[in-house]
Short mmCIF file of C-alpha atoms in Angstrom, two decimals:
data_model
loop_
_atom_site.label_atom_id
_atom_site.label_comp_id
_atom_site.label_asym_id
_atom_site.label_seq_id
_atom_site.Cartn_x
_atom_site.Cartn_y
_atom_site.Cartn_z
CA UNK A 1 15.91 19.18 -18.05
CA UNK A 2 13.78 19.44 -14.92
CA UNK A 3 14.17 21.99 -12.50
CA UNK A 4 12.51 21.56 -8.95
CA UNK A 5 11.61 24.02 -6.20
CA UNK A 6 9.42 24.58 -3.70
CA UNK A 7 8.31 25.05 0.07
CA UNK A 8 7.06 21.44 -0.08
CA UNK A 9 9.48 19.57 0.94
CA UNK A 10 10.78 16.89 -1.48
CA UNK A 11 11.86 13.30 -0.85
CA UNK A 12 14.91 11.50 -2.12
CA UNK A 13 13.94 7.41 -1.76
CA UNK A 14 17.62 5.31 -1.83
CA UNK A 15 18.23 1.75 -1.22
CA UNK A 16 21.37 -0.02 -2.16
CA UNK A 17 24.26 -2.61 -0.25
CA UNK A 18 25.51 -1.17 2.46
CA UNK A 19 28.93 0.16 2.72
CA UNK A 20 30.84 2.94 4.90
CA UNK A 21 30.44 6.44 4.61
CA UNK A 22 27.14 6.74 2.36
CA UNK A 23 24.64 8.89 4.51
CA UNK A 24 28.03 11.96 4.58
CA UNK A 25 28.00 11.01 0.48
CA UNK A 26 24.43 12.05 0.50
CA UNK A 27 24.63 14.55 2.72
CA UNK A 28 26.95 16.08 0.90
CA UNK A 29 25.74 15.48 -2.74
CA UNK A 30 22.16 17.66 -1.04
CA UNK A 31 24.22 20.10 0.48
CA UNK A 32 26.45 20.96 -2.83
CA UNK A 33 23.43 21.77 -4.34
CA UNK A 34 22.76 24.09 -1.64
CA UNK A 35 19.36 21.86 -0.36
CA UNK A 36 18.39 21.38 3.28
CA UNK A 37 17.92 18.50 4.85
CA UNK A 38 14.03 18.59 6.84
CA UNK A 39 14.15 15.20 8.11
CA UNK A 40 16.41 12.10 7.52
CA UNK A 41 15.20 8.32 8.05
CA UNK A 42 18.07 5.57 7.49
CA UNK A 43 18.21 1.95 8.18
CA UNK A 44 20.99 -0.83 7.73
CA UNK A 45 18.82 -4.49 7.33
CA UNK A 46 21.82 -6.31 8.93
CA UNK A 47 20.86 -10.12 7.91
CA UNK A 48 21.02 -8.90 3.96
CA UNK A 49 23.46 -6.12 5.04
CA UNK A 50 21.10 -3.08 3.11
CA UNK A 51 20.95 -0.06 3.27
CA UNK A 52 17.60 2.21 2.80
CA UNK A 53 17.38 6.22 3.53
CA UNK A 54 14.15 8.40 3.32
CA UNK A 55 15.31 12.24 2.96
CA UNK A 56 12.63 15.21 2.99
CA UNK A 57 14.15 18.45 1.58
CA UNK A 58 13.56 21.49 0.25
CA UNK A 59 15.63 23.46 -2.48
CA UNK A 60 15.87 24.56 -5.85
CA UNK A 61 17.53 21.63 -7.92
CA UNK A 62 18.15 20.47 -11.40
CA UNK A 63 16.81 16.92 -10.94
CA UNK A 64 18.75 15.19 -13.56
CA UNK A 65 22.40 16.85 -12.50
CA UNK A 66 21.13 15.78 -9.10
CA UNK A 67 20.63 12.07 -9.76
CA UNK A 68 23.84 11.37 -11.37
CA UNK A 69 25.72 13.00 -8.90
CA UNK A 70 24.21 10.60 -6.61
CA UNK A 71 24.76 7.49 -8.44
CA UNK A 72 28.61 8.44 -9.38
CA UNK A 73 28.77 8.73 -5.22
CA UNK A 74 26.59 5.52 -4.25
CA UNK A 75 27.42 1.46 -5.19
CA UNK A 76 26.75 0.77 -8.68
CA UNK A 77 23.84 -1.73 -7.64
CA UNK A 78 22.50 1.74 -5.84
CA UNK A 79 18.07 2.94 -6.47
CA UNK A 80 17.41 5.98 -5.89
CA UNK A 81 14.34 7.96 -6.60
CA UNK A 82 13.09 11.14 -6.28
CA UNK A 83 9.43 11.78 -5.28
CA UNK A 84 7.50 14.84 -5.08
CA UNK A 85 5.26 13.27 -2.55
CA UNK A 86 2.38 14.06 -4.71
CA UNK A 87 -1.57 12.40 -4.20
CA UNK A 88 -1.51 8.78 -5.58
CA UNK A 89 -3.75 7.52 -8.77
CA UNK A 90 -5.70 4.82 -7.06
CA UNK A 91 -8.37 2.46 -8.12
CA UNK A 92 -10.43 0.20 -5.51
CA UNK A 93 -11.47 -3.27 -6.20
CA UNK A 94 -14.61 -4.26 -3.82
CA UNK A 95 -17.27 -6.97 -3.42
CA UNK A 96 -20.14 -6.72 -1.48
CA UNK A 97 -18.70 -6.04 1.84
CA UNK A 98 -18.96 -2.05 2.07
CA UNK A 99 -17.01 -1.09 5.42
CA UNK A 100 -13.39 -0.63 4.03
CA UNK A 101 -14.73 1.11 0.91
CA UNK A 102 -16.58 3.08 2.57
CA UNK A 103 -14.23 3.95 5.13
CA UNK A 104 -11.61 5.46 2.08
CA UNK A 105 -14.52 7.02 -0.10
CA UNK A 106 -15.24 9.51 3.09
CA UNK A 107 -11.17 9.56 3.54
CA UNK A 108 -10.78 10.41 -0.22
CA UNK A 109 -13.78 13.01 -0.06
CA UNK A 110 -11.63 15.02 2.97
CA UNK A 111 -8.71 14.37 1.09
CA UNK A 112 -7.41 12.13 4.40
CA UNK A 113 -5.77 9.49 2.36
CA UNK A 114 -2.86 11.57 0.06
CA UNK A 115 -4.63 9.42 -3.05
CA UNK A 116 -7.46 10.35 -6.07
CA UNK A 117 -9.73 7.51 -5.76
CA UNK A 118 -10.39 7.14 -9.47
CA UNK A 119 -12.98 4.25 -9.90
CA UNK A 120 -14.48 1.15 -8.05
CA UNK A 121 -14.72 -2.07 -9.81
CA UNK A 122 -16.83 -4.81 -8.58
CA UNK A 123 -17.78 -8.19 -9.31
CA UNK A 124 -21.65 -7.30 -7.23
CA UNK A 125 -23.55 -4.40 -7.93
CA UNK A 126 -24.51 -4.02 -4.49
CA UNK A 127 -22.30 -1.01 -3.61
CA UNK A 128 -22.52 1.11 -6.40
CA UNK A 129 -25.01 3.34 -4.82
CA UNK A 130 -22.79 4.28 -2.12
CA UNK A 131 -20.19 4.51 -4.73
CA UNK A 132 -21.88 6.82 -6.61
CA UNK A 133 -22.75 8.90 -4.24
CA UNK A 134 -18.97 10.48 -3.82
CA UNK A 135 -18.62 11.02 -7.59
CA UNK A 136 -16.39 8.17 -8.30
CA UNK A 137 -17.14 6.33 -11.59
CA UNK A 138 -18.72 2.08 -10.44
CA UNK A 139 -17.86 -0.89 -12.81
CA UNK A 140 -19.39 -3.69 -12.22
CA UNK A 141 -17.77 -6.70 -13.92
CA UNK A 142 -20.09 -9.86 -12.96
CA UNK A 143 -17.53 -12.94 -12.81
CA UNK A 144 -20.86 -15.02 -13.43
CA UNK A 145 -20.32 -17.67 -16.31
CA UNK A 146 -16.50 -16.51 -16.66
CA UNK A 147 -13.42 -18.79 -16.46
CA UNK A 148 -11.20 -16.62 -13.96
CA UNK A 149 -8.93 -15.72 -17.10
CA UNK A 150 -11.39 -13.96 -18.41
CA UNK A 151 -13.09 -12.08 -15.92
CA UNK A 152 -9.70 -10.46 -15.39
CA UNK A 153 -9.04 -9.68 -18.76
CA UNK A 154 -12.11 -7.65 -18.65
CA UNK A 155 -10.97 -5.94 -15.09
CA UNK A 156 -7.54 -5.27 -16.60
CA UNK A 157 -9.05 -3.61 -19.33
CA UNK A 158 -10.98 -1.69 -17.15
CA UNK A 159 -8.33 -0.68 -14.67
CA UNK A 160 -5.75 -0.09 -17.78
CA UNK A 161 -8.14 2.63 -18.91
CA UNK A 162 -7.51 4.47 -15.62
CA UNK A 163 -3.37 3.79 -15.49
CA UNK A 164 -3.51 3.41 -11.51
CA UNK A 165 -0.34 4.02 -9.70
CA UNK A 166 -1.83 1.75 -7.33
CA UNK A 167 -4.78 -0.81 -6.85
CA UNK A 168 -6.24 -2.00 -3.29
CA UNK A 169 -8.13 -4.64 -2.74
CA UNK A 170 -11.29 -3.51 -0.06
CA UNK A 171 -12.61 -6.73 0.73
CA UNK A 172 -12.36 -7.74 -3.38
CA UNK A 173 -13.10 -11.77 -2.28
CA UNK A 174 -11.95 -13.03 -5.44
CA UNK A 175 -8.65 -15.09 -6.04
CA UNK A 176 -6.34 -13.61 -8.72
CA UNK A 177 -4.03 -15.09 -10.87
CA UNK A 178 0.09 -14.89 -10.97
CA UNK A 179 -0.61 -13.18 -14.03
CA UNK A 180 -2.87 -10.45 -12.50
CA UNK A 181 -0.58 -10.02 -9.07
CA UNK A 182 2.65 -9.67 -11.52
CA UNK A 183 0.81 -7.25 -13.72
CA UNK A 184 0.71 -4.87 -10.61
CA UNK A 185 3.74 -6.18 -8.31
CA UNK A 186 4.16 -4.03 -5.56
CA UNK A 187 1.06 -1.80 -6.19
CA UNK A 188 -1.35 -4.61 -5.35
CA UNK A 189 -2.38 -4.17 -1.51
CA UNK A 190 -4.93 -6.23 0.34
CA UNK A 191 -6.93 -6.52 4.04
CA UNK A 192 -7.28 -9.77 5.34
CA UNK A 193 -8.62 -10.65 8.98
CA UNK A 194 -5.85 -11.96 11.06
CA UNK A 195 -6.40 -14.83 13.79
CA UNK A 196 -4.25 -16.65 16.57
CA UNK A 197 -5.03 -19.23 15.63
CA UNK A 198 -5.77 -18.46 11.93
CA UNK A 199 -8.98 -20.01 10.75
CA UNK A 200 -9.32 -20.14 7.12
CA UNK A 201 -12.49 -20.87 5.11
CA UNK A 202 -15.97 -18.94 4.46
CA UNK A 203 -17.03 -18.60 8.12
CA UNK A 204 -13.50 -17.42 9.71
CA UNK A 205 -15.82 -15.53 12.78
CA UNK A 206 -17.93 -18.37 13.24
CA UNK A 207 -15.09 -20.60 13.97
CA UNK A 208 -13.18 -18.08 16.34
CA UNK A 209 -16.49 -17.79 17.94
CA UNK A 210 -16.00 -21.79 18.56
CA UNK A 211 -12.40 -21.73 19.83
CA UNK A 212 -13.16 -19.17 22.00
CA UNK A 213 -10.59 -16.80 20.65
CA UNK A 214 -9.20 -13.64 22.59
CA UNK A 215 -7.78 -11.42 19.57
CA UNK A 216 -9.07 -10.09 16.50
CA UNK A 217 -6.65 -8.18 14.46
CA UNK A 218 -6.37 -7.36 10.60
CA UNK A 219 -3.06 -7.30 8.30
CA UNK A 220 -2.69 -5.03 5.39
CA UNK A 221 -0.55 -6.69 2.51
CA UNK A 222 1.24 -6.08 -0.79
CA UNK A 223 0.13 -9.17 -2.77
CA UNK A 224 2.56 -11.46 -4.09
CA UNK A 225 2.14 -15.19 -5.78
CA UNK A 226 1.23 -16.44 -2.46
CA UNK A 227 -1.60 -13.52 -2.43
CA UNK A 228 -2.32 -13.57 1.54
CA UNK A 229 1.66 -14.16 2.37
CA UNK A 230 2.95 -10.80 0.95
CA UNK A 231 5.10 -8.30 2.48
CA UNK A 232 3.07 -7.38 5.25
CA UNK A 233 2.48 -3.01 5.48
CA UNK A 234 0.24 -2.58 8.61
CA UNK A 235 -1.16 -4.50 11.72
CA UNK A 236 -3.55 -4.33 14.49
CA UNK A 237 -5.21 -6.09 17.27
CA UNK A 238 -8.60 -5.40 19.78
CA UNK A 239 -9.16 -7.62 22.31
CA UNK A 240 -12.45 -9.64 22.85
CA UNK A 241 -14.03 -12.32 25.38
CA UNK A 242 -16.05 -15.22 25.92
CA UNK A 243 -19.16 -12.40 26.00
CA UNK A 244 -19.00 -11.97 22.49
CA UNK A 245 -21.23 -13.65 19.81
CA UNK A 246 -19.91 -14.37 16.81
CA UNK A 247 -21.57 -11.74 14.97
CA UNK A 248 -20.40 -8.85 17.57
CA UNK A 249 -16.63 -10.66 16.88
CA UNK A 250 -17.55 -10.22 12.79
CA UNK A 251 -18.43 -6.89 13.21
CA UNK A 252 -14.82 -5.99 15.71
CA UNK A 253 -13.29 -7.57 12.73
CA UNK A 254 -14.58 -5.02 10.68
CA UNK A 255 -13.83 -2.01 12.47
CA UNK A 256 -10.15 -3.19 12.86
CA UNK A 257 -9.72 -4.03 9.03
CA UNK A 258 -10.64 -0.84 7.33
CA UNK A 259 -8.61 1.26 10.33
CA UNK A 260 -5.53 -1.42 9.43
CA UNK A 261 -6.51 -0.69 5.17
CA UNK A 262 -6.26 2.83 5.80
CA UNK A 263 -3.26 3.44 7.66
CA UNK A 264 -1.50 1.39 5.56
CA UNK A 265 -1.98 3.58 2.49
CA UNK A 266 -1.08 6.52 4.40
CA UNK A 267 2.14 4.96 4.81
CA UNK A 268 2.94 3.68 1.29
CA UNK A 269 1.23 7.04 -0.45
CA UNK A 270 3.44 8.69 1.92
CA UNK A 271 6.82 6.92 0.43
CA UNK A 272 7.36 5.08 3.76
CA UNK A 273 7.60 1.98 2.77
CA UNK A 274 10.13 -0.14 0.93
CA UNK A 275 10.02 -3.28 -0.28
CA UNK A 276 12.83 -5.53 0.64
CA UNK A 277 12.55 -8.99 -0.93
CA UNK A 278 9.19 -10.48 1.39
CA UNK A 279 9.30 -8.02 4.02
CA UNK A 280 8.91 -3.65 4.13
CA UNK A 281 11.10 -1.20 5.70
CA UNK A 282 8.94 1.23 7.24
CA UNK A 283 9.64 4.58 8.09
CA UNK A 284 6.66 5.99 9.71
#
């Protein structure tokens, strides 16, 4: 039996069909067990007709005695969770590109992000230095020589030894498998550069550069099976011009991608975000 209370408020996470009446069913489920209500996010998705409610509170409750209330007053098809917004276990998978991991190392070292960074794994050893240098354990798994299969069997290994809640990709420039995205679905989150129009290949800037492009922006992503084409967490744009050079466009592209990585973390360590077949409900 576990018994909750605190000044910190809690959240209760719910999604289920929609129907009349449920937010004065909850409502009234948290105030029969004499909890107040902080702060109360709903939303109906009207083309799947959904429902999905973010509730801080504080209170002294029996958590179990709580739930099935709940579910004996909500449709049978009804999740609900209950989260004590706690940090996140996260680990970081990286490649040689250093500006979004280093951007969440300093975030994680002022305790910004609402996460415990737990390791870095790597297919380069070139940022293990900086890794180091905040305490957090580098493990560099070359992918030299290796069928794909295999060089994630030895980063699942790896990354089961550390149980992450979740893992993000920081510029990881490797392609994984089904196998690996299903292993982690919904905990796998990536950064991608994000063009109009989109330019795909190994010199993205280069061809913007070419087409004379007037946005840069960045999309943060859970991965699914069609890895960049997930349900899509964070965006953000910066304008640019005919003055810049490629390498100043490159280097805007950066700035906006680890700004885009972190605030979408914020928002998903925060319980903000739900899932909703290949979109997110965000309540930020």
């Amino acid at each position: 039996m576990t018994t909750a209370t605190s000044l910190t408020p809690h959240l209760l996470l719910i999604r289920c069909p929609d129907e009349p009446g449920l937010i004065y069913h909850i409502s009234r489920v948290l105030y029969g067990h004499g909890l107040n209500i902080l702060r109360n996010d709903e939303f109906v998705e009207r083309t799947t007709s959904f429902f999905f409610m973010r509730t801080e509170f504080t209170g002294t409750f029996e958590a179990h005695a709580l739930l099935q209330e709940l579910r004996e007053a909500l449709p049978s098809a009804a999740d609900i969770r209950l989260s004590d917004n706690r940090p996140k276990n996260i680990v970081l998978l990286a490649t040689k590109e250093h500006h979004c991991l280093s951007e969440l190392l300093v975030r994680n070292a002022f305790q910004e992000l609402n996460a415990r960074i737990l390791a870095v794994v790597s297919n380069h050893e070139v940022l293990g230095n900086l890794t180091r240098q905040f305490g957090v354990p580098f493990h560099y798994i070359s992918h030299d020589d290796k069928s794909r299969e295999a060089h994630e069997a030895e980063v699942r290994q790896v990354l089961d030894g550390y149980a992450p809640e979740f893992v993000v990709l920081a510029k990881y420039m490797r392609i994984l498998s089904p196998e690996f995205v299903e292993a982690y679905a919904n905990r796998l989150i990536n950064i991608h550069h994000s063009f109009l129009p989109a330019f795909v290949g190994a010199s993205p800037y280069a061809q913007a550069y070419e087409r004379g492009v007037k946005i840069i922006g960045a999309t943060a992503h859970f991965v699914n099976e069609q890895l960049d084409q997930g349900p899509i967490i964070a965006q953000s744009v910066i304008p640019v011009d005919h003055t810049h050079s490629a390498a100043e466009m490159a280097q805007a592209g950066r700035d906006v991608e680890k700004i885009v990585l972190a605030r979408s973390l914020r928002l998903v360590f925060a319980e903000r975000v739900f899932v909703h077949q290949n979109k997110t409900i965000i309540f930020d």
